[in-house]
Amino acid sequence: MHFVDLILKKRNGGRLSEDEIRFFVSGYVEGRIPDYQAAAMLMAIWFQKMDERETADLTFAMRDSGDTIDLSAIAGTIADKHSTGGVADTTTLITAPVVAACGLKVAKMSGRGLGHTGGTLDKLDSIPGFSTEIEMDRFRHIVADCGLSIIGQTSALVPADKMLYALRDTTGTIDNISLISASIMSKKLASGSDTIVLDVKMGNGAFMKTKNDAECLARAMVSIGRTAGKKVEALVSDMNQPLGNAVGNSLEVVEAIEVLSGKYRGDLCEVSLTLAARMLLLSDMAEDEQAARQMAEDALGSGRALDTLAAMITAQGGDAGVCANTSLLPRAASMVSVTSPKSGYIREIATGEIGMAALLLGAGRATKADTIDLTVGIWLKKRLGDYVNEGEELAIFHVNDTTKLEEARSRFIGALVLGDKPPVKRPLIHAVIS
Ligand code: URA
Ligand code: CA
């Protein structure tokens, strides 16, 4: 097989066979196919697309490029969830302990964030003493004992994705449904869970800006899961404003703990409980949707979910005291109030821009090499549809380094569109794809 022939085949609109796709993935991972040829193939795929069968074959070839995790020794059903990424999207830290408190086992391997804010691992790193680098055997024990463990993806898990994602990132080939779904699902399938609920974000703070694109991505991933013989379901949820009020790593842990303590509800709580109920239902832990929702509500309301999070934190070396007293989490040196330059209803929020403002304060990475300041970020005081008076507080910035404070403030103010009338209220969950 000459790889240039496969590039030509795809460029001209042909369908690649399973063997040809495996030749591509293994050839690239093992260094026989150079970057320039792999990049040409990715661009051919971007223009000509892949059908369902090709997308599944690409996913399985990527999954098989490294280690796969065997969790079969753990009794009970192992559930996983995945979000395609948004701003103030702290659902994992709420949903995972909720379902674990209901008896589902959650063995989660998470990534670090690139862009706006940190990923789940960065957030967990802000808990004093907490380790996300845990040996596989210990990971399995923690899942069996506490019902929940969240660790970092080992470098041996889907090496093909690490290489291909870096290449896509620099060749304008990230935004293709087949490449995104193969990237996400190869990692999910290699992680060894029995059931997977996907949270596909849709809106101005997400990869997928329209309902149609989000549903296409959701359907592609559910189809791959079904072909692999796993139970997979996807929600399409709204990302036209930050989901929670906290944007930034330790701040998001504070908010997750406040939600788990029953201090307040709101959109983050609602999406987290909806995800939890879908996970319970998909894993046959409940009779129907209503019963699943009730189980999730009870786990949260009784405090059992918070206790489960505390047990995981202790098992992974962290100070579980943060669950009772969030002031034990590291804080930034100063808090700066950001007020509204005019009065009106908040009609629109450019969600990605809020993420960028937090990034300017140091909460996210502009490049892979950047280090994150885990303590800084933004705590929103107003949401879509709220009325604000001129001079009223919109948010509190948690700040250490003030060099980009004014840039962050103007970016934040510029992200809000105020008007005379309230906006039309949008649903939080747009669709369930199963
Ligand atoms: N997240 C991933 O893991 N991969 C993609 O390609 C896009 C989002
Ligand atoms: Ca099992």
Coordinates of C-alpha atoms and ligand atoms in Angstrom, one line a residue:
M1 CA 0.0 0.0 0.0
H2 CA 1.3 3.4 -0.9
F3 CA -0.1 6.1 1.4
V4 CA -0.2 8.7 -1.4
D5 CA -2.8 6.5 -3.2
L6 CA -5.0 6.6 -0.1
I7 CA -4.7 10.4 0.0
L8 CA -5.7 10.5 -3.6
K9 CA -8.6 8.1 -3.0
K10 CA -10.0 10.3 -0.2
R11 CA -9.3 13.5 -2.0
N12 CA -11.3 12.3 -5.0
G13 CA -14.3 11.4 -2.8
G14 CA -13.7 7.6 -2.3
R15 CA -14.4 5.6 0.8
L16 CA -11.5 4.1 2.7
S17 CA -11.6 0.5 3.8
E18 CA -11.0 -0.6 7.3
D19 CA -7.5 -1.9 6.3
E20 CA -6.7 1.4 4.7
I21 CA -7.8 3.4 7.8
R22 CA -5.7 1.1 10.1
F23 CA -2.8 1.5 7.7
F24 CA -3.1 5.3 8.1
V25 CA -3.5 5.3 11.9
S26 CA -0.8 2.7 12.7
G27 CA 1.6 4.2 10.1
Y28 CA 1.3 7.6 11.5
V29 CA 1.7 6.5 15.2
E30 CA 4.7 4.3 14.3
G31 CA 6.4 7.0 12.3
R32 CA 6.2 5.4 8.9
I33 CA 3.8 8.2 7.6
P34 CA 5.3 11.7 7.9
D35 CA 3.4 14.7 9.2
Y36 CA 2.9 16.2 5.8
Q37 CA 1.2 13.2 4.4
A38 CA -1.0 12.7 7.5
A39 CA -1.9 16.4 7.3
A40 CA -2.9 16.0 3.6
M41 CA -5.1 13.1 4.5
L42 CA -6.8 15.0 7.3
M43 CA -7.5 17.9 4.9
A44 CA -8.9 15.4 2.3
I45 CA -11.1 14.0 5.1
W46 CA -12.2 17.5 6.1
F47 CA -13.3 18.3 2.5
Q48 CA -14.7 14.9 1.5
K49 CA -16.0 13.8 4.9
M50 CA -16.2 10.2 6.1
D51 CA -19.4 8.1 6.3
E52 CA -20.6 6.3 9.4
R53 CA -18.6 3.1 8.7
E54 CA -15.4 4.9 8.0
T55 CA -15.8 7.0 11.1
A56 CA -16.3 3.9 13.3
D57 CA -13.3 2.2 11.7
L58 CA -11.2 5.4 12.4
T59 CA -12.4 5.4 16.0
F60 CA -11.5 1.7 16.5
A61 CA -8.1 2.1 14.9
M62 CA -7.4 5.0 17.2
R63 CA -8.7 3.2 20.3
D64 CA -6.4 0.2 19.5
S65 CA -3.3 2.5 19.0
G66 CA -2.4 2.1 22.7
D67 CA -3.5 0.6 26.0
T68 CA -7.1 -0.1 26.8
I69 CA -8.3 -0.1 30.4
D70 CA -9.9 -3.3 31.8
L71 CA -12.4 -2.5 34.5
S72 CA -14.2 -5.8 34.3
A73 CA -13.0 -6.9 37.7
I74 CA -15.0 -4.1 39.4
A75 CA -18.4 -5.4 40.4
G76 CA -21.4 -3.5 39.0
T77 CA -21.9 -1.2 36.1
I78 CA -19.2 1.3 35.3
A79 CA -20.5 4.6 33.9
D80 CA -18.7 7.4 32.2
K81 CA -19.8 10.9 31.1
H82 CA -18.1 13.3 28.8
S83 CA -18.7 17.0 27.9
T84 CA -17.6 18.5 24.6
G85 CA -16.6 21.5 26.6
G86 CA -18.0 24.8 27.7
V87 CA -17.5 27.7 30.0
A88 CA -18.2 27.2 33.8
D89 CA -19.0 23.6 32.9
T90 CA -18.4 21.9 36.2
T91 CA -20.9 19.1 35.7
T92 CA -18.5 16.2 36.3
L93 CA -17.7 17.3 39.8
I94 CA -21.5 17.2 40.6
T95 CA -22.8 14.5 38.4
A96 CA -20.1 11.9 39.1
P97 CA -20.6 12.0 42.9
V98 CA -24.4 12.0 42.5
V99 CA -24.5 8.8 40.5
A100 CA -21.8 7.2 42.6
A101 CA -23.9 7.9 45.7
C102 CA -26.7 6.0 43.9
G103 CA -24.6 2.9 43.5
L104 CA -23.2 3.4 40.0
K105 CA -19.4 3.1 39.7
V106 CA -17.7 6.0 38.0
A107 CA -14.1 5.4 36.7
K108 CA -13.2 8.6 34.9
M109 CA -10.1 9.5 33.0
S110 CA -10.1 13.2 32.3
G111 CA -8.0 15.6 30.3
R112 CA -6.5 19.0 31.0
G113 CA -8.0 22.0 29.4
L114 CA -6.7 23.9 26.5
G115 CA -8.3 27.3 25.9
H116 CA -10.7 29.3 28.2
T117 CA -10.4 27.5 31.5
G118 CA -8.9 24.3 32.9
G119 CA -10.3 20.8 32.4
T120 CA -11.6 18.7 35.3
L121 CA -8.0 17.7 36.2
D122 CA -6.9 21.3 36.6
K123 CA -9.9 22.0 38.8
L124 CA -9.1 19.0 41.0
D125 CA -5.5 20.1 41.2
S126 CA -6.6 23.1 43.3
I127 CA -7.7 20.8 46.1
P128 CA -4.8 20.7 48.6
G129 CA -2.9 17.3 48.4
F130 CA -5.2 15.8 45.8
S131 CA -3.5 13.6 43.2
T132 CA -4.8 12.8 39.8
E133 CA -1.7 10.6 39.0
I134 CA -2.8 7.3 40.4
E135 CA -1.6 3.8 39.5
M136 CA -4.1 1.7 37.6
D137 CA -4.5 -0.9 40.4
R138 CA -5.1 1.8 43.0
F139 CA -7.6 3.5 40.6
R140 CA -9.6 0.3 40.4
H141 CA -9.6 0.0 44.2
I142 CA -10.8 3.5 44.8
V143 CA -13.6 3.0 42.3
A144 CA -14.6 -0.2 44.0
D145 CA -14.4 1.3 47.5
C146 CA -15.7 4.9 47.0
G147 CA -17.7 4.4 43.9
L148 CA -15.8 7.1 42.2
S149 CA -12.3 8.0 41.0
I150 CA -11.1 10.7 38.6
I151 CA -7.6 10.5 37.3
G152 CA -5.5 11.9 34.4
Q153 CA -5.4 10.0 31.1
T154 CA -2.2 8.0 30.9
S155 CA 0.1 8.8 28.0
A156 CA -0.4 5.3 26.8
L157 CA -4.1 5.8 26.2
V158 CA -4.9 6.5 22.6
P159 CA -1.5 7.9 21.5
A160 CA -3.0 8.3 18.0
D161 CA -5.4 11.0 19.3
K162 CA -2.6 13.0 20.9
M163 CA -0.6 13.0 17.6
L164 CA -3.6 13.6 15.3
Y165 CA -5.1 16.3 17.6
A166 CA -1.9 18.2 17.6
L167 CA -1.7 18.0 13.8
R168 CA -5.3 19.0 13.4
D169 CA -4.8 21.9 15.7
T170 CA -2.2 23.4 13.4
T171 CA -3.7 22.5 10.0
G172 CA -7.2 23.8 10.3
T173 CA -8.8 20.4 10.6
I174 CA -10.3 20.4 14.1
D175 CA -13.9 21.1 13.1
N176 CA -15.0 18.0 11.3
I177 CA -17.7 15.8 12.8
S178 CA -16.0 12.5 12.0
L179 CA -12.6 13.7 13.3
I180 CA -14.1 15.1 16.5
S181 CA -16.3 12.1 17.2
A182 CA -13.4 9.6 16.5
S183 CA -11.2 11.7 18.8
I184 CA -13.7 11.7 21.7
M185 CA -15.1 8.2 21.3
S186 CA -11.7 6.5 20.9
K187 CA -10.7 7.8 24.3
K188 CA -14.1 6.8 25.8
L189 CA -14.0 3.3 24.4
A190 CA -10.4 2.8 25.6
S191 CA -11.3 3.8 29.1
G192 CA -13.3 0.6 29.8
S193 CA -16.7 1.8 31.0
D194 CA -20.0 0.0 30.3
T195 CA -22.2 3.0 29.6
I196 CA -21.4 6.5 28.4
V197 CA -23.5 9.7 28.5
L198 CA -22.3 12.5 26.3
D199 CA -23.1 16.1 27.0
V200 CA -22.8 17.9 23.6
K201 CA -22.7 21.6 24.2
M202 CA -24.4 23.9 21.7
G203 CA -24.2 27.7 21.4
N204 CA -21.8 30.6 21.3
G205 CA -19.5 29.2 24.0
A206 CA -19.2 25.7 22.4
F207 CA -17.5 24.0 19.4
M208 CA -21.0 23.5 17.9
K209 CA -22.7 26.8 17.3
T210 CA -26.0 25.4 15.9
K211 CA -28.6 22.8 17.0
N212 CA -28.2 21.0 13.7
D213 CA -24.4 20.7 14.1
A214 CA -24.6 19.6 17.7
E215 CA -27.2 17.0 16.9
C216 CA -25.0 15.7 14.0
L217 CA -22.1 15.3 16.4
A218 CA -24.3 13.7 19.0
R219 CA -25.7 11.2 16.5
A220 CA -22.2 10.3 15.1
M221 CA -20.9 9.6 18.6
V222 CA -23.9 7.5 19.6
S223 CA -23.7 5.5 16.4
I224 CA -20.0 4.7 17.1
G225 CA -20.8 3.6 20.6
R226 CA -23.6 1.3 19.3
T227 CA -21.3 -0.2 16.7
A228 CA -18.8 -0.9 19.5
G229 CA -21.5 -2.6 21.5
K230 CA -21.6 0.0 24.3
K231 CA -24.7 1.8 25.7
V232 CA -24.2 5.4 24.7
E233 CA -26.6 8.3 24.8
A234 CA -26.1 12.1 24.2
L235 CA -27.7 15.2 25.5
V236 CA -27.5 18.5 23.6
S237 CA -27.3 21.2 26.2
D238 CA -27.2 25.0 26.0
M239 CA -24.0 27.0 26.1
N240 CA -25.2 30.5 25.3
Q241 CA -24.0 31.7 28.7
P242 CA -21.6 30.2 31.2
L243 CA -23.4 27.2 32.7
G244 CA -22.5 28.0 36.3
N245 CA -21.5 31.3 37.9
A246 CA -17.8 30.4 38.6
V247 CA -15.3 30.5 35.8
G248 CA -11.8 29.4 37.0
N249 CA -10.4 26.3 38.6
S250 CA -10.6 26.6 42.4
L251 CA -13.7 28.8 42.0
E252 CA -15.4 26.0 40.1
V253 CA -14.6 23.5 42.8
V254 CA -16.2 26.0 45.3
E255 CA -19.3 26.2 43.2
A256 CA -19.6 22.4 42.7
I257 CA -19.3 22.0 46.5
E258 CA -21.9 24.7 47.1
V259 CA -24.3 22.9 44.7
L260 CA -23.6 19.5 46.3
S261 CA -24.3 21.1 49.7
G262 CA -27.7 22.2 48.6
K263 CA -26.8 25.9 49.0
Y264 CA -28.3 26.8 45.6
R265 CA -29.6 25.3 42.4
G266 CA -29.6 27.1 39.1
D267 CA -28.6 25.9 35.6
L268 CA -25.4 24.1 36.6
C269 CA -27.3 22.0 39.1
E270 CA -30.1 21.3 36.7
V271 CA -27.9 20.1 33.8
S272 CA -25.8 18.0 36.3
L273 CA -28.9 16.3 37.7
T274 CA -30.3 15.7 34.2
L275 CA -27.0 14.1 33.2
A276 CA -27.1 12.0 36.4
A277 CA -30.6 10.8 35.8
R278 CA -29.7 9.8 32.2
M279 CA -26.7 7.9 33.4
L280 CA -28.8 6.0 36.0
L281 CA -31.4 5.2 33.5
L282 CA -28.9 4.1 30.8
S283 CA -27.2 1.9 33.3
D284 CA -30.5 0.2 34.3
M285 CA -30.3 1.6 37.9
A286 CA -33.8 3.0 37.6
E287 CA -37.2 2.0 36.2
D288 CA -37.9 5.2 34.3
E289 CA -36.9 8.8 33.9
Q290 CA -38.9 10.0 36.8
A291 CA -37.5 7.4 39.2
A292 CA -33.9 8.2 38.0
R293 CA -34.4 11.9 38.6
Q294 CA -35.7 11.2 42.1
M295 CA -32.7 9.0 42.9
A296 CA -30.4 11.8 41.7
E297 CA -32.3 14.4 43.7
D298 CA -32.2 12.2 46.9
A299 CA -28.4 11.7 46.5
L300 CA -27.9 15.4 46.4
G301 CA -30.5 16.5 48.9
S302 CA -29.4 13.9 51.6
G303 CA -25.8 15.0 51.3
R304 CA -24.7 11.5 50.2
A305 CA -23.3 12.9 47.0
L306 CA -21.1 15.4 48.9
D307 CA -19.9 12.6 51.2
T308 CA -19.0 10.5 48.1
L309 CA -16.9 13.4 46.7
A310 CA -15.2 13.8 50.1
A311 CA -14.4 10.0 50.2
M312 CA -12.8 10.3 46.8
I313 CA -10.8 13.3 47.8
T314 CA -9.5 11.5 50.9
A315 CA -8.7 8.3 48.8
Q316 CA -6.7 10.4 46.4
G317 CA -4.6 12.1 49.1
G318 CA -6.6 15.4 49.3
D319 CA -8.0 17.4 52.1
A320 CA -11.7 16.5 52.3
G321 CA -12.1 19.3 54.7
V322 CA -12.8 21.5 51.7
C323 CA -16.2 19.9 51.4
A324 CA -17.3 21.4 54.7
N325 CA -15.2 24.6 54.4
T326 CA -14.5 25.9 51.0
S327 CA -12.2 28.6 52.4
L328 CA -9.6 25.8 52.6
L329 CA -9.3 26.0 48.8
P330 CA -6.6 28.4 47.6
R331 CA -7.8 31.9 46.8
A332 CA -6.4 34.8 44.7
A333 CA -4.9 37.8 46.4
S334 CA -7.6 40.3 45.6
M335 CA -11.2 40.6 44.5
V336 CA -12.2 43.3 42.1
S337 CA -15.8 44.3 41.5
V338 CA -16.9 44.8 37.9
T339 CA -19.9 47.0 37.5
S340 CA -22.3 47.7 34.6
P341 CA -21.6 50.9 32.5
K342 CA -25.4 51.1 31.7
S343 CA -28.8 49.8 32.7
G344 CA -30.9 47.2 30.9
Y345 CA -31.8 43.5 30.5
I346 CA -28.9 41.2 29.7
R347 CA -30.1 40.0 26.3
E348 CA -27.0 38.2 25.1
I349 CA -23.7 36.9 26.5
A350 CA -20.8 36.1 24.2
T351 CA -19.8 33.1 26.3
G352 CA -16.5 32.4 24.7
E353 CA -15.5 36.0 25.5
I354 CA -16.2 35.5 29.2
G355 CA -13.9 32.5 29.0
M356 CA -11.2 34.7 27.3
A357 CA -11.6 37.3 30.1
A358 CA -10.9 34.5 32.6
L359 CA -8.0 33.3 30.5
L360 CA -6.5 36.9 30.6
L361 CA -6.6 36.7 34.4
G362 CA -4.6 33.5 34.2
A363 CA -7.3 30.8 34.6
G364 CA -6.7 29.1 31.2
R365 CA -4.0 28.2 28.8
A366 CA -3.5 30.0 25.5
T367 CA -0.9 27.4 24.5
K368 CA -0.2 23.9 25.8
A369 CA 3.0 25.1 27.5
D370 CA 1.2 27.8 29.6
T371 CA 0.8 27.3 33.3
I372 CA -2.6 28.0 34.9
D373 CA -3.2 30.1 38.0
L374 CA -5.7 27.8 39.8
T375 CA -7.0 30.5 42.1
V376 CA -8.0 33.3 39.6
G377 CA -11.2 33.7 37.7
I378 CA -14.6 35.3 37.5
W379 CA -17.7 34.9 39.7
L380 CA -20.7 36.0 37.8
K381 CA -23.4 37.9 39.7
K382 CA -25.9 38.2 36.8
R383 CA -27.2 35.9 34.2
L384 CA -29.1 36.1 30.9
G385 CA -32.4 37.9 31.3
D386 CA -31.5 39.7 34.6
Y387 CA -32.0 43.4 34.7
V388 CA -29.0 45.5 35.8
N389 CA -28.8 49.1 36.8
E390 CA -25.9 51.3 35.8
G391 CA -23.2 50.9 38.4
E392 CA -24.6 47.6 39.7
E393 CA -22.2 44.7 40.2
L394 CA -22.0 42.2 37.2
A395 CA -19.2 40.0 38.5
I396 CA -16.3 39.7 40.9
F397 CA -12.8 39.1 39.4
H398 CA -10.5 37.0 41.5
V399 CA -7.0 38.4 40.6
N400 CA -3.3 37.9 41.4
D401 CA -1.5 39.4 38.4
T402 CA -3.1 42.7 37.5
T403 CA -1.2 43.4 34.2
K404 CA -4.1 42.2 32.1
L405 CA -6.9 43.2 34.5
E406 CA -8.1 46.2 32.4
E407 CA -8.1 44.1 29.2
A408 CA -10.0 41.4 30.9
R409 CA -12.5 43.9 32.3
S410 CA -13.2 45.4 28.9
R411 CA -13.4 42.0 27.2
F412 CA -16.0 41.0 29.9
I413 CA -18.1 44.2 29.6
G414 CA -17.9 43.9 25.8
A415 CA -19.3 40.3 26.0
L416 CA -22.7 41.5 27.4
V417 CA -25.4 42.9 25.2
L418 CA -27.9 45.0 27.2
G419 CA -31.4 46.1 25.9
D420 CA -34.8 47.3 26.9
K421 CA -36.6 44.0 26.8
P422 CA -35.7 40.7 28.3
P423 CA -34.5 38.0 25.9
V424 CA -36.6 35.0 25.0
K425 CA -35.9 32.2 27.5
R426 CA -34.0 29.3 26.0
P427 CA -34.3 25.7 27.0
L428 CA -31.3 24.2 28.9
I429 CA -31.6 20.8 27.3
H430 CA -32.3 20.9 23.5
A431 CA -32.4 17.2 22.7
V432 CA -31.7 13.7 23.9
I433 CA -30.1 11.4 21.2
S434 CA -30.2 7.7 21.9
Ligands
URA1 N1 -12.5 17.1 22.2 C1 -11.7 16.1 21.8 O1 -11.3 15.3 22.7 N2 -11.4 15.9 20.5 C2 -11.8 16.8 19.6 O2 -11.5 16.6 18.4 C3 -12.6 17.8 19.9 C4 -13.0 18.0 21.3
CA2 CA -18.5 -4.7 35.9

